[in-house]
Every structure is written in structure tokens, then in C-alpha cells.
PDB file of C-alpha atoms in Angstrom:
ATOM      1  CA  MET A 748       0.105   0.033   0.048  1.00 60.00           C
ATOM      2  CA  SER A 749       2.618   2.519  -0.781  1.00 84.00           C
ATOM      3  CA  LEU A 750       2.155   5.609  -2.593  1.00 90.00           C
ATOM      4  CA  SER A 751       5.335   5.186  -4.708  1.00 91.00           C
ATOM      5  CA  GLY A 752       3.915   1.712  -5.874  1.00 92.00           C
ATOM      6  CA  ILE A 753       0.795   3.415  -7.121  1.00 94.00           C
ATOM      7  CA  ARG A 754       2.592   6.045  -9.121  1.00 94.00           C
ATOM      8  CA  SER A 755       4.809   3.336 -10.525  1.00 94.00           C
ATOM      9  CA  SER A 756       1.424   1.420 -11.589  1.00 95.00           C
ATOM     10  CA  ILE A 757       0.176   4.392 -13.040  1.00 96.00           C
ATOM     11  CA  ASP A 758       3.438   5.062 -14.996  1.00 97.00           C
ATOM     12  CA  THR A 759       3.437   1.392 -16.307  1.00 96.00           C
ATOM     13  CA  ALA A 760      -0.288   1.827 -17.446  1.00 97.00           C
ATOM     14  CA  LEU A 761       0.523   5.106 -19.183  1.00 98.00           C
ATOM     15  CA  SER A 762       3.482   3.407 -21.115  1.00 97.00           C
ATOM     16  CA  GLY A 763       0.908   1.022 -22.741  1.00 97.00           C
ATOM     17  CA  ILE A 764      -0.314   4.175 -24.797  1.00 98.00           C
ATOM     18  CA  SER A 765       1.559   4.588 -27.979  1.00 97.00           C
ATOM     19  CA  GLY A 766       3.222   7.824 -28.610  1.00 97.00           C
ATOM     20  CA  LEU A 767       2.162   9.218 -25.122  1.00 98.00           C
ATOM     21  CA  ASN A 768       5.342  10.225 -23.022  1.00 98.00           C
ATOM     22  CA  HIS A 769       4.730   9.963 -19.552  1.00 98.00           C
ATOM     23  CA  SER A 770       6.030   9.998 -16.104  1.00 96.00           C
ATOM     24  CA  GLY A 771       4.725   8.445 -12.527  1.00 95.00           C
ATOM     25  CA  LYS A 772       5.816  11.503 -10.763  1.00 95.00           C
ATOM     26  CA  VAL A 773       5.282  15.371 -11.320  1.00 95.00           C
ATOM     27  CA  PRO A 774       8.166  16.237 -13.877  1.00 96.00           C
ATOM     28  CA  SER A 775      10.168  19.360 -13.895  1.00 94.00           C
ATOM     29  CA  VAL A 776       9.923  19.332 -17.884  1.00 94.00           C
ATOM     30  CA  VAL A 777       7.374  17.865 -20.281  1.00 96.00           C
ATOM     31  CA  ASN A 778       7.571  16.582 -23.811  1.00 96.00           C
ATOM     32  CA  PRO A 779       4.010  16.518 -25.167  1.00 97.00           C
ATOM     33  CA  PRO A 780       1.929  14.672 -25.689  1.00 98.00           C
ATOM     34  CA  PHE A 781       2.636  14.007 -21.900  1.00 98.00           C
ATOM     35  CA  ALA A 782       0.516  12.562 -19.027  1.00 98.00           C
ATOM     36  CA  PHE A 783       1.456  12.142 -15.272  1.00 98.00           C
ATOM     37  CA  PRO A 784      -0.271  11.577 -11.949  1.00 97.00           C
ATOM     38  CA  SER A 785      -0.360  14.448  -9.388  1.00 96.00           C
ATOM     39  CA  LEU A 786      -2.354  14.369  -5.974  1.00 95.00           C
ATOM     40  CA  HIS A 787      -5.169  16.538  -5.703  1.00 91.00           C
ATOM     41  CA  PRO A 788      -3.835  19.931  -4.404  1.00 85.00           C
ATOM     42  CA  THR A 789      -6.283  20.505  -1.560  1.00 84.00           C
ATOM     43  CA  ASP A 790      -7.859  17.222  -0.780  1.00 84.00           C
ATOM     44  CA  PRO A 791      -5.020  14.362  -1.698  1.00 91.00           C
ATOM     45  CA  VAL A 792      -6.022  11.676   0.770  1.00 88.00           C
ATOM     46  CA  THR A 793      -9.177  10.539   2.552  1.00 85.00           C
ATOM     47  CA  TYR A 794      -8.450   8.602   5.660  1.00 81.00           C
ATOM     48  CA  ASP A 795     -10.524   5.669   7.273  1.00 74.00           C
ATOM     49  CA  PHE A 796     -12.753   5.609   4.306  1.00 65.00           C
ATOM     50  CA  THR A 797     -14.657   2.631   5.491  1.00 66.00           C
ATOM     51  CA  ALA A 798     -14.332   2.833   9.141  1.00 62.00           C
ATOM     52  CA  GLN A 799     -11.743   3.757  11.780  1.00 66.00           C
ATOM     53  CA  ASN A 800      -8.190   2.540  10.684  1.00 66.00           C
ATOM     54  CA  GLY A 801      -9.975   1.567   7.587  1.00 69.00           C
ATOM     55  CA  SER A 802      -9.164   1.844   3.737  1.00 80.00           C
ATOM     56  CA  LEU A 803      -8.073   5.000   2.474  1.00 88.00           C
ATOM     57  CA  VAL A 804      -8.353   6.751  -0.936  1.00 91.00           C
ATOM     58  CA  TYR A 805      -5.811   8.802  -2.516  1.00 93.00           C
ATOM     59  CA  HIS A 806      -7.413  11.450  -4.912  1.00 95.00           C
ATOM     60  CA  PHE A 807      -5.265  12.000  -8.089  1.00 97.00           C
ATOM     61  CA  TYR A 808      -5.293  14.039 -11.246  1.00 96.00           C
ATOM     62  CA  ILE A 809      -3.818  12.587 -14.513  1.00 98.00           C
ATOM     63  CA  GLU A 810      -2.530  15.806 -16.044  1.00 98.00           C
ATOM     64  CA  THR A 811      -2.598  15.296 -19.845  1.00 98.00           C
ATOM     65  CA  LEU A 812      -0.772  17.873 -21.990  1.00 98.00           C
ATOM     66  CA  VAL A 813      -0.451  18.375 -25.918  1.00 98.00           C
ATOM     67  CA  ASN A 814       1.050  21.268 -27.816  1.00 97.00           C
ATOM     68  CA  LYS A 815      -1.075  24.051 -28.420  1.00 94.00           C
ATOM     69  CA  GLY A 816       0.732  25.521 -31.248  1.00 86.00           C
ATOM     70  CA  ALA A 817      -0.923  27.839 -33.681  1.00 84.00           C
ATOM     71  CA  ASN A 818      -3.748  25.337 -34.665  1.00 90.00           C
ATOM     72  CA  LEU A 819      -6.003  25.178 -31.711  1.00 92.00           C
ATOM     73  CA  GLU A 820      -8.270  22.456 -33.677  1.00 94.00           C
ATOM     74  CA  GLN A 821      -5.118  20.268 -34.249  1.00 96.00           C
ATOM     75  CA  ALA A 822      -4.298  20.224 -30.603  1.00 97.00           C
ATOM     76  CA  GLN A 823      -7.854  19.179 -29.942  1.00 97.00           C
ATOM     77  CA  ASP A 824      -7.846  16.324 -32.063  1.00 97.00           C
ATOM     78  CA  ASP A 825      -4.427  15.528 -30.537  1.00 97.00           C
ATOM     79  CA  LEU A 826      -5.941  15.607 -27.093  1.00 98.00           C
ATOM     80  CA  ASP A 827      -9.372  14.209 -27.307  1.00 98.00           C
ATOM     81  CA  PRO A 828      -8.187  10.435 -27.956  1.00 98.00           C
ATOM     82  CA  TYR A 829      -6.525  10.325 -24.675  1.00 98.00           C
ATOM     83  CA  LEU A 830      -9.795  11.181 -22.989  1.00 98.00           C
ATOM     84  CA  GLN A 831     -12.029   8.692 -24.526  1.00 98.00           C
ATOM     85  CA  ASN A 832     -13.624   6.134 -22.332  1.00 97.00           C
ATOM     86  CA  SER A 833     -12.203   3.205 -24.104  1.00 97.00           C
ATOM     87  CA  GLY A 834      -9.608   2.559 -26.920  1.00 97.00           C
ATOM     88  CA  SER A 835      -5.954   2.179 -27.478  1.00 97.00           C
ATOM     89  CA  SER A 836      -5.184   5.648 -26.537  1.00 98.00           C
ATOM     90  CA  SER A 837      -7.463   5.940 -23.348  1.00 98.00           C
ATOM     91  CA  ILE A 838      -5.950   6.810 -20.444  1.00 98.00           C
ATOM     92  CA  LYS A 839      -9.086   5.865 -18.431  1.00 98.00           C
ATOM     93  CA  ALA A 840      -9.130   2.268 -20.208  1.00 98.00           C
ATOM     94  CA  ALA A 841      -5.310   2.082 -19.468  1.00 98.00           C
ATOM     95  CA  ILE A 842      -5.583   3.040 -15.866  1.00 97.00           C
ATOM     96  CA  GLU A 843      -8.672   1.040 -14.974  1.00 96.00           C
ATOM     97  CA  ALA A 844      -6.908  -2.254 -16.204  1.00 95.00           C
ATOM     98  CA  ILE A 845      -4.092  -1.708 -13.792  1.00 94.00           C
ATOM     99  CA  SER A 846      -3.748  -5.119 -11.760  1.00 90.00           C
ATOM    100  CA  TRP A 847      -2.736  -3.572  -8.610  1.00 87.00           C
ATOM    101  CA  GLY A 848      -1.308  -6.471  -6.601  1.00 84.00           C
ATOM    102  CA  THR A 849      -0.459  -5.270  -2.991  1.00 82.00           C
ATOM    103  CA  ASP A 850      -0.542  -1.458  -3.744  1.00 81.00           C
ATOM    104  CA  ALA A 851      -4.176  -0.858  -3.981  1.00 89.00           C
ATOM    105  CA  GLN A 852      -7.697  -2.669  -4.124  1.00 89.00           C
ATOM    106  CA  THR A 853      -9.082  -0.734  -6.891  1.00 91.00           C
ATOM    107  CA  CYS A 854      -9.380   2.482  -8.756  1.00 95.00           C
ATOM    108  CA  ARG A 855     -12.112   4.445 -10.684  1.00 95.00           C
ATOM    109  CA  VAL A 856     -11.445   7.415 -13.256  1.00 97.00           C
ATOM    110  CA  MET A 857     -14.381   9.826 -12.457  1.00 96.00           C
ATOM    111  CA  GLY A 858     -14.113  12.160 -15.185  1.00 97.00           C
ATOM    112  CA  VAL A 859     -12.383  15.081 -17.116  1.00 98.00           C
ATOM    113  CA  ALA A 860     -12.240  18.657 -15.784  1.00 96.00           C
ATOM    114  CA  ASN A 861      -9.938  21.636 -16.962  1.00 97.00           C
ATOM    115  CA  TYR A 862     -10.120  21.107 -20.509  1.00 98.00           C
ATOM    116  CA  GLY A 863      -8.355  23.998 -22.253  1.00 97.00           C
ATOM    117  CA  PRO A 864      -5.308  25.964 -22.269  1.00 95.00           C
ATOM    118  CA  ALA A 865      -2.828  24.954 -19.534  1.00 96.00           C
ATOM    119  CA  VAL A 866       0.493  26.646 -18.481  1.00 95.00           C
ATOM    120  CA  TYR A 867       3.257  24.226 -17.360  1.00 95.00           C
ATOM    121  CA  GLY A 868       6.853  25.329 -16.878  1.00 93.00           C
ATOM    122  CA  GLY A 869       6.023  28.705 -18.518  1.00 94.00           C
ATOM    123  CA  VAL A 870       4.869  26.982 -21.768  1.00 95.00           C
ATOM    124  CA  GLU A 871       1.451  27.141 -22.670  1.00 96.00           C
ATOM    125  CA  TYR A 872      -0.473  23.734 -23.779  1.00 97.00           C
ATOM    126  CA  LEU A 873      -3.727  22.465 -24.433  1.00 98.00           C
ATOM    127  CA  GLY A 874      -4.512  20.091 -21.377  1.00 98.00           C
ATOM    128  CA  ALA A 875      -7.129  18.286 -19.409  1.00 98.00           C
ATOM    129  CA  ARG A 876      -7.232  16.673 -15.948  1.00 98.00           C
ATOM    130  CA  LEU A 877      -8.537  13.073 -15.519  1.00 98.00           C
ATOM    131  CA  SER A 878      -9.665  12.746 -11.897  1.00 97.00           C
ATOM    132  CA  LEU A 879      -8.609   9.437 -10.579  1.00 97.00           C
ATOM    133  CA  ASP A 880      -9.585   7.966  -7.177  1.00 95.00           C
ATOM    134  CA  VAL A 881      -7.349   4.903  -5.726  1.00 95.00           C
ATOM    135  CA  TRP A 882      -8.622   2.752  -2.882  1.00 91.00           C
ATOM    136  CA  VAL A 883      -5.973   1.129  -0.674  1.00 88.00           C
TER     137      VAL A 883
END
């Protein structure tokens, strides 16, 4: 039930998406298209979810960034496949297929938010956040 094991499992799942650069941790630099998990900034962990000293839930975002460039329509075409419910480019499908072993019980990708311009490292991209809950 380690946080580093969960991040590693997410990174491994992202590695199965062809053409998507990825990291299991928040990176210093991104090379789009790029995805990485980050803990929710204001609500990262729910302790004792089921009862006292029971399971806990980690609340992640999967930050997903593509080059914005001068053609916003193309950037949307580049980002959208990663946000689909299923398919070979679907981040949701890749993450929900994780075999967690001892690191977690299960997970659920809850939805997509913040679709639009995103600044990372001083560079503007087109991005979206997939909301992910992991139960341990």
C-alpha cells in the first residue's frame, strides 16, 4: 500500500499508450503529448474511508498535455483520444486495467475537468485533468 507503488503502476499503465510520453511523478519538464499523476492539491487523501483505521483513498489528477501551437483545432484532435472512455489511446481504459497487487484494491477514473489552455513550466499547452480515485 505504498504511494510510490501506486505512482509506478500508473506510469506503467501510461506506458502502454503508443506515442504518449509519461512519468509516474510530477516532472520538471514535459515533452508533449505527456501525462502524469499528481495528487489533488487540496484533498489528496481520505483516511478511514470505510471505518476507523479502515481503507483510505488517494485522490489524483492525471494531467494530460499536448502542444497547443497555432492550430487549436489540431491540438484538440491530439488531446481528445486520450480522454475517451475506451480504445488504445484511452488513459481511462489503461489505468482502470491496472492489476494493483498489494499496492491498492481498485481505482476509478471519475471524469475530466479543466479542458483548455494549461501553462506548465512557463509554456502554454492544451490540457485536461482526469480525476482518479485509488482505494487502498
